[in-house]
């Protein structure tokens, strides 16, 4: 089972997003039969089977063995991943694109950057799965508290820009030098207050 699967196919996304099917996917972190899932989700066994077949046809669940139950043999299924993410690529040309967002300081621009990141990393991961070459990444996730004023935010942005620019100057190679190309995105956004 993968830790996360990115869904790019619109038909697979539709199957995964259907509310009953998404509940079944969440319930299939460990192998289970249609009968077990029916009991856990309040569905009839026939309805559970119907939805499980659709999920299996789209590769979202997979066989996980069999188990004898009474005089019957039950098929066990398990989710193909612990978690799923629908890629903006599932929307085709309608997906978010930073090139179509004018205000680079807006939350919408940041979302478009995140969408591009998901699309690019998904393509790289698919290629890596084929070639066996790992995708080398680096992520830094931090939280900080700033004074609640435009001046404080601007001072932070200026300092961060200067620091990142200095690191880039020290490590960036000329275009004709041997090396690998990387994309660097530095973002800040207000942290969602979970207590609200």
PDB file of C-alpha atoms in Angstrom:
ATOM      1  CA  UNK A   1       0.000   0.000   0.000  1.00  0.00           C
ATOM      2  CA  UNK A   2       1.336   3.427  -0.950  1.00  0.00           C
ATOM      3  CA  UNK A   3       1.254   6.172   1.662  1.00  0.00           C
ATOM      4  CA  UNK A   4      -0.393   8.586  -0.787  1.00  0.00           C
ATOM      5  CA  UNK A   5      -1.800   8.133  -4.266  1.00  0.00           C
ATOM      6  CA  UNK A   6      -2.342  11.109  -6.547  1.00  0.00           C
ATOM      7  CA  UNK A   7      -5.355  10.707  -8.810  1.00  0.00           C
ATOM      8  CA  UNK A   8      -4.991  12.348 -12.220  1.00  0.00           C
ATOM      9  CA  UNK A   9      -7.671  10.561 -14.231  1.00  0.00           C
ATOM     10  CA  UNK A  10     -11.026  12.410 -14.045  1.00  0.00           C
ATOM     11  CA  UNK A  11     -13.033   9.154 -14.058  1.00  0.00           C
ATOM     12  CA  UNK A  12     -10.989   7.760 -11.172  1.00  0.00           C
ATOM     13  CA  UNK A  13     -11.461  11.045  -9.319  1.00  0.00           C
ATOM     14  CA  UNK A  14     -15.245  10.822  -9.784  1.00  0.00           C
ATOM     15  CA  UNK A  15     -15.211   7.268  -8.414  1.00  0.00           C
ATOM     16  CA  UNK A  16     -13.106   8.233  -5.389  1.00  0.00           C
ATOM     17  CA  UNK A  17     -15.086  11.384  -4.612  1.00  0.00           C
ATOM     18  CA  UNK A  18     -18.486   9.707  -4.542  1.00  0.00           C
ATOM     19  CA  UNK A  19     -19.341   9.939  -0.797  1.00  0.00           C
ATOM     20  CA  UNK A  20     -20.114   6.253  -0.187  1.00  0.00           C
ATOM     21  CA  UNK A  21     -17.001   5.158  -2.064  1.00  0.00           C
ATOM     22  CA  UNK A  22     -14.754   7.586  -0.223  1.00  0.00           C
ATOM     23  CA  UNK A  23     -16.123   6.192   3.072  1.00  0.00           C
ATOM     24  CA  UNK A  24     -15.310   2.684   1.878  1.00  0.00           C
ATOM     25  CA  UNK A  25     -11.795   3.730   0.874  1.00  0.00           C
ATOM     26  CA  UNK A  26     -11.228   5.159   4.349  1.00  0.00           C
ATOM     27  CA  UNK A  27     -12.543   1.939   5.906  1.00  0.00           C
ATOM     28  CA  UNK A  28     -10.176  -0.190   3.806  1.00  0.00           C
ATOM     29  CA  UNK A  29      -6.935   0.841   5.510  1.00  0.00           C
ATOM     30  CA  UNK A  30      -6.811  -2.812   6.562  1.00  0.00           C
ATOM     31  CA  UNK A  31      -8.139  -5.731   4.483  1.00  0.00           C
ATOM     32  CA  UNK A  32     -11.866  -6.341   4.866  1.00  0.00           C
ATOM     33  CA  UNK A  33     -14.689  -8.176   3.136  1.00  0.00           C
ATOM     34  CA  UNK A  34     -17.837  -6.635   1.686  1.00  0.00           C
ATOM     35  CA  UNK A  35     -19.797  -8.110   4.599  1.00  0.00           C
ATOM     36  CA  UNK A  36     -17.526  -6.452   7.178  1.00  0.00           C
ATOM     37  CA  UNK A  37     -17.661  -3.132   5.359  1.00  0.00           C
ATOM     38  CA  UNK A  38     -21.436  -3.305   5.102  1.00  0.00           C
ATOM     39  CA  UNK A  39     -21.658  -3.709   8.875  1.00  0.00           C
ATOM     40  CA  UNK A  40     -19.273  -0.812   9.502  1.00  0.00           C
ATOM     41  CA  UNK A  41     -20.853   1.599   7.032  1.00  0.00           C
ATOM     42  CA  UNK A  42     -24.549   0.766   7.309  1.00  0.00           C
ATOM     43  CA  UNK A  43     -24.785  -0.458   3.701  1.00  0.00           C
ATOM     44  CA  UNK A  44     -26.286  -3.708   2.554  1.00  0.00           C
ATOM     45  CA  UNK A  45     -23.719  -6.272   1.434  1.00  0.00           C
ATOM     46  CA  UNK A  46     -24.991  -5.906  -2.143  1.00  0.00           C
ATOM     47  CA  UNK A  47     -24.538  -2.089  -2.093  1.00  0.00           C
ATOM     48  CA  UNK A  48     -21.082  -2.459  -0.554  1.00  0.00           C
ATOM     49  CA  UNK A  49     -20.158  -4.968  -3.280  1.00  0.00           C
ATOM     50  CA  UNK A  50     -21.466  -2.636  -5.996  1.00  0.00           C
ATOM     51  CA  UNK A  51     -19.296   0.248  -4.791  1.00  0.00           C
ATOM     52  CA  UNK A  52     -16.280  -1.970  -4.146  1.00  0.00           C
ATOM     53  CA  UNK A  53     -16.406  -3.289  -7.713  1.00  0.00           C
ATOM     54  CA  UNK A  54     -16.383   0.267  -9.034  1.00  0.00           C
ATOM     55  CA  UNK A  55     -13.426   1.159  -6.814  1.00  0.00           C
ATOM     56  CA  UNK A  56     -11.575  -1.986  -7.903  1.00  0.00           C
ATOM     57  CA  UNK A  57     -12.223  -1.254 -11.604  1.00  0.00           C
ATOM     58  CA  UNK A  58     -10.489   2.112 -11.099  1.00  0.00           C
ATOM     59  CA  UNK A  59      -7.532   0.578  -9.218  1.00  0.00           C
ATOM     60  CA  UNK A  60      -8.420   2.249  -5.911  1.00  0.00           C
ATOM     61  CA  UNK A  61      -8.812  -1.041  -4.058  1.00  0.00           C
ATOM     62  CA  UNK A  62      -7.049  -4.317  -4.663  1.00  0.00           C
ATOM     63  CA  UNK A  63      -7.465  -7.959  -3.652  1.00  0.00           C
ATOM     64  CA  UNK A  64      -5.921  -8.831  -0.297  1.00  0.00           C
ATOM     65  CA  UNK A  65      -6.650 -12.542  -0.049  1.00  0.00           C
ATOM     66  CA  UNK A  66      -9.572 -14.689   1.003  1.00  0.00           C
ATOM     67  CA  UNK A  67     -11.067 -15.826   4.280  1.00  0.00           C
ATOM     68  CA  UNK A  68     -13.396 -18.678   5.148  1.00  0.00           C
ATOM     69  CA  UNK A  69     -16.506 -17.465   6.944  1.00  0.00           C
ATOM     70  CA  UNK A  70     -18.973 -20.196   7.797  1.00  0.00           C
ATOM     71  CA  UNK A  71     -19.417 -22.229   4.627  1.00  0.00           C
ATOM     72  CA  UNK A  72     -18.423 -19.323   2.375  1.00  0.00           C
ATOM     73  CA  UNK A  73     -15.144 -17.947   1.135  1.00  0.00           C
ATOM     74  CA  UNK A  74     -15.047 -14.155   1.404  1.00  0.00           C
ATOM     75  CA  UNK A  75     -12.824 -12.030  -0.777  1.00  0.00           C
ATOM     76  CA  UNK A  76     -10.797  -9.428   1.110  1.00  0.00           C
ATOM     77  CA  UNK A  77      -9.974  -6.039  -0.372  1.00  0.00           C
ATOM     78  CA  UNK A  78      -7.674  -3.247   0.756  1.00  0.00           C
ATOM     79  CA  UNK A  79      -7.238   0.343  -0.368  1.00  0.00           C
ATOM     80  CA  UNK A  80      -4.379   0.922  -2.799  1.00  0.00           C
ATOM     81  CA  UNK A  81      -3.113   3.797  -0.642  1.00  0.00           C
ATOM     82  CA  UNK A  82      -3.405   5.133   2.894  1.00  0.00           C
ATOM     83  CA  UNK A  83      -4.525   8.516   1.523  1.00  0.00           C
ATOM     84  CA  UNK A  84      -5.576  10.021  -1.798  1.00  0.00           C
ATOM     85  CA  UNK A  85      -5.159  13.414  -3.408  1.00  0.00           C
ATOM     86  CA  UNK A  86      -6.930  14.520  -6.569  1.00  0.00           C
ATOM     87  CA  UNK A  87      -4.415  16.276  -8.799  1.00  0.00           C
ATOM     88  CA  UNK A  88      -5.418  19.477 -10.557  1.00  0.00           C
ATOM     89  CA  UNK A  89      -4.380  17.585 -13.709  1.00  0.00           C
ATOM     90  CA  UNK A  90      -7.751  15.814 -13.473  1.00  0.00           C
ATOM     91  CA  UNK A  91      -9.289  19.124 -14.575  1.00  0.00           C
ATOM     92  CA  UNK A  92      -7.162  19.334 -17.722  1.00  0.00           C
ATOM     93  CA  UNK A  93      -6.827  22.866 -19.107  1.00  0.00           C
ATOM     94  CA  UNK A  94      -9.211  24.197 -16.439  1.00  0.00           C
ATOM     95  CA  UNK A  95      -6.722  23.409 -13.650  1.00  0.00           C
ATOM     96  CA  UNK A  96      -5.097  26.195 -11.668  1.00  0.00           C
ATOM     97  CA  UNK A  97      -2.039  27.699 -13.345  1.00  0.00           C
ATOM     98  CA  UNK A  98       0.150  30.396 -11.776  1.00  0.00           C
ATOM     99  CA  UNK A  99       0.663  31.931 -15.230  1.00  0.00           C
ATOM    100  CA  UNK A 100      -3.048  32.834 -15.282  1.00  0.00           C
ATOM    101  CA  UNK A 101      -3.058  34.534 -11.883  1.00  0.00           C
ATOM    102  CA  UNK A 102      -1.927  38.142 -12.001  1.00  0.00           C
ATOM    103  CA  UNK A 103      -1.620  38.968  -8.284  1.00  0.00           C
ATOM    104  CA  UNK A 104       1.509  37.134  -7.106  1.00  0.00           C
ATOM    105  CA  UNK A 105       0.793  38.184  -3.530  1.00  0.00           C
ATOM    106  CA  UNK A 106      -2.642  36.581  -3.444  1.00  0.00           C
ATOM    107  CA  UNK A 107      -3.771  33.362  -1.823  1.00  0.00           C
ATOM    108  CA  UNK A 108      -5.093  32.254  -5.219  1.00  0.00           C
ATOM    109  CA  UNK A 109      -1.623  32.545  -6.734  1.00  0.00           C
ATOM    110  CA  UNK A 110      -0.228  30.411  -3.899  1.00  0.00           C
ATOM    111  CA  UNK A 111      -2.924  27.799  -4.548  1.00  0.00           C
ATOM    112  CA  UNK A 112      -2.022  27.822  -8.259  1.00  0.00           C
ATOM    113  CA  UNK A 113       1.655  27.277  -7.314  1.00  0.00           C
ATOM    114  CA  UNK A 114       0.650  24.366  -5.093  1.00  0.00           C
ATOM    115  CA  UNK A 115      -1.436  22.920  -7.943  1.00  0.00           C
ATOM    116  CA  UNK A 116       1.523  23.134 -10.322  1.00  0.00           C
ATOM    117  CA  UNK A 117       3.731  21.476  -7.687  1.00  0.00           C
ATOM    118  CA  UNK A 118       1.297  18.562  -7.351  1.00  0.00           C
ATOM    119  CA  UNK A 119       1.129  18.124 -11.140  1.00  0.00           C
ATOM    120  CA  UNK A 120       4.919  18.266 -11.600  1.00  0.00           C
ATOM    121  CA  UNK A 121       5.745  15.964  -8.684  1.00  0.00           C
ATOM    122  CA  UNK A 122       3.128  13.444  -9.780  1.00  0.00           C
ATOM    123  CA  UNK A 123       4.692  13.247 -13.252  1.00  0.00           C
ATOM    124  CA  UNK A 124       8.153  12.880 -11.691  1.00  0.00           C
ATOM    125  CA  UNK A 125       6.934  10.130  -9.340  1.00  0.00           C
ATOM    126  CA  UNK A 126       5.293   8.209 -12.182  1.00  0.00           C
ATOM    127  CA  UNK A 127       8.535   8.410 -14.173  1.00  0.00           C
ATOM    128  CA  UNK A 128      10.527   7.353 -11.094  1.00  0.00           C
ATOM    129  CA  UNK A 129       8.248   4.345 -10.604  1.00  0.00           C
ATOM    130  CA  UNK A 130       9.050   3.309 -14.185  1.00  0.00           C
ATOM    131  CA  UNK A 131      12.805   3.927 -14.066  1.00  0.00           C
ATOM    132  CA  UNK A 132      13.471   3.054 -10.420  1.00  0.00           C
ATOM    133  CA  UNK A 133      15.211   6.408  -9.930  1.00  0.00           C
ATOM    134  CA  UNK A 134      14.103   8.253  -6.774  1.00  0.00           C
ATOM    135  CA  UNK A 135      12.807  11.823  -6.913  1.00  0.00           C
ATOM    136  CA  UNK A 136      15.151  13.968  -4.816  1.00  0.00           C
ATOM    137  CA  UNK A 137      13.258  16.686  -2.961  1.00  0.00           C
ATOM    138  CA  UNK A 138      13.682  18.865   0.086  1.00  0.00           C
ATOM    139  CA  UNK A 139      10.839  20.297   2.128  1.00  0.00           C
ATOM    140  CA  UNK A 140      10.922  22.727   4.991  1.00  0.00           C
ATOM    141  CA  UNK A 141       7.766  23.278   7.013  1.00  0.00           C
ATOM    142  CA  UNK A 142       7.838  25.745   9.852  1.00  0.00           C
ATOM    143  CA  UNK A 143       5.543  27.993  11.831  1.00  0.00           C
ATOM    144  CA  UNK A 144       6.270  31.448  13.148  1.00  0.00           C
ATOM    145  CA  UNK A 145       4.458  34.295  14.828  1.00  0.00           C
ATOM    146  CA  UNK A 146       4.704  37.790  13.340  1.00  0.00           C
ATOM    147  CA  UNK A 147       3.539  41.089  14.720  1.00  0.00           C
ATOM    148  CA  UNK A 148       0.074  41.895  13.360  1.00  0.00           C
ATOM    149  CA  UNK A 149       1.063  44.820  11.169  1.00  0.00           C
ATOM    150  CA  UNK A 150       1.746  45.323   7.464  1.00  0.00           C
ATOM    151  CA  UNK A 151       5.173  46.729   8.350  1.00  0.00           C
ATOM    152  CA  UNK A 152       6.177  43.595  10.269  1.00  0.00           C
ATOM    153  CA  UNK A 153       5.015  41.339   7.431  1.00  0.00           C
ATOM    154  CA  UNK A 154       6.855  43.465   4.863  1.00  0.00           C
ATOM    155  CA  UNK A 155      10.063  43.429   6.952  1.00  0.00           C
ATOM    156  CA  UNK A 156       9.830  39.633   7.273  1.00  0.00           C
ATOM    157  CA  UNK A 157       9.245  39.255   3.509  1.00  0.00           C
ATOM    158  CA  UNK A 158      12.226  41.505   2.738  1.00  0.00           C
ATOM    159  CA  UNK A 159      14.535  39.591   5.115  1.00  0.00           C
ATOM    160  CA  UNK A 160      13.377  36.220   3.801  1.00  0.00           C
ATOM    161  CA  UNK A 161      13.806  37.349   0.181  1.00  0.00           C
ATOM    162  CA  UNK A 162      17.337  38.563   0.892  1.00  0.00           C
ATOM    163  CA  UNK A 163      18.273  35.329   2.683  1.00  0.00           C
ATOM    164  CA  UNK A 164      16.890  33.086  -0.074  1.00  0.00           C
ATOM    165  CA  UNK A 165      18.519  35.221  -2.794  1.00  0.00           C
ATOM    166  CA  UNK A 166      21.886  34.894  -1.006  1.00  0.00           C
ATOM    167  CA  UNK A 167      21.569  31.092  -0.838  1.00  0.00           C
ATOM    168  CA  UNK A 168      20.616  30.954  -4.529  1.00  0.00           C
ATOM    169  CA  UNK A 169      23.606  33.112  -5.487  1.00  0.00           C
ATOM    170  CA  UNK A 170      25.936  30.750  -3.585  1.00  0.00           C
ATOM    171  CA  UNK A 171      24.592  27.541  -5.151  1.00  0.00           C
ATOM    172  CA  UNK A 172      23.089  28.339  -8.567  1.00  0.00           C
ATOM    173  CA  UNK A 173      25.158  27.111 -11.525  1.00  0.00           C
ATOM    174  CA  UNK A 174      25.284  28.674 -14.979  1.00  0.00           C
ATOM    175  CA  UNK A 175      22.910  27.104 -17.516  1.00  0.00           C
ATOM    176  CA  UNK A 176      25.796  25.406 -19.382  1.00  0.00           C
ATOM    177  CA  UNK A 177      27.315  23.833 -16.233  1.00  0.00           C
ATOM    178  CA  UNK A 178      26.602  20.144 -15.546  1.00  0.00           C
ATOM    179  CA  UNK A 179      23.906  19.713 -12.922  1.00  0.00           C
ATOM    180  CA  UNK A 180      20.216  19.153 -12.275  1.00  0.00           C
ATOM    181  CA  UNK A 181      17.474  21.766 -12.534  1.00  0.00           C
ATOM    182  CA  UNK A 182      15.236  22.362  -9.516  1.00  0.00           C
ATOM    183  CA  UNK A 183      12.243  24.554  -8.756  1.00  0.00           C
ATOM    184  CA  UNK A 184      12.284  26.494  -5.490  1.00  0.00           C
ATOM    185  CA  UNK A 185       9.059  27.806  -3.990  1.00  0.00           C
ATOM    186  CA  UNK A 186       9.044  29.664  -0.693  1.00  0.00           C
ATOM    187  CA  UNK A 187       5.612  30.440   0.672  1.00  0.00           C
ATOM    188  CA  UNK A 188       4.054  31.920   3.742  1.00  0.00           C
ATOM    189  CA  UNK A 189       0.399  32.053   4.579  1.00  0.00           C
ATOM    190  CA  UNK A 190      -1.643  32.595   7.711  1.00  0.00           C
ATOM    191  CA  UNK A 191      -1.928  29.439   9.723  1.00  0.00           C
ATOM    192  CA  UNK A 192      -5.462  28.166  10.044  1.00  0.00           C
ATOM    193  CA  UNK A 193      -6.583  28.510  13.632  1.00  0.00           C
ATOM    194  CA  UNK A 194      -8.031  25.123  14.508  1.00  0.00           C
ATOM    195  CA  UNK A 195      -9.777  26.610  17.552  1.00  0.00           C
ATOM    196  CA  UNK A 196     -12.033  28.899  15.465  1.00  0.00           C
TER     197      UNK A 196
END
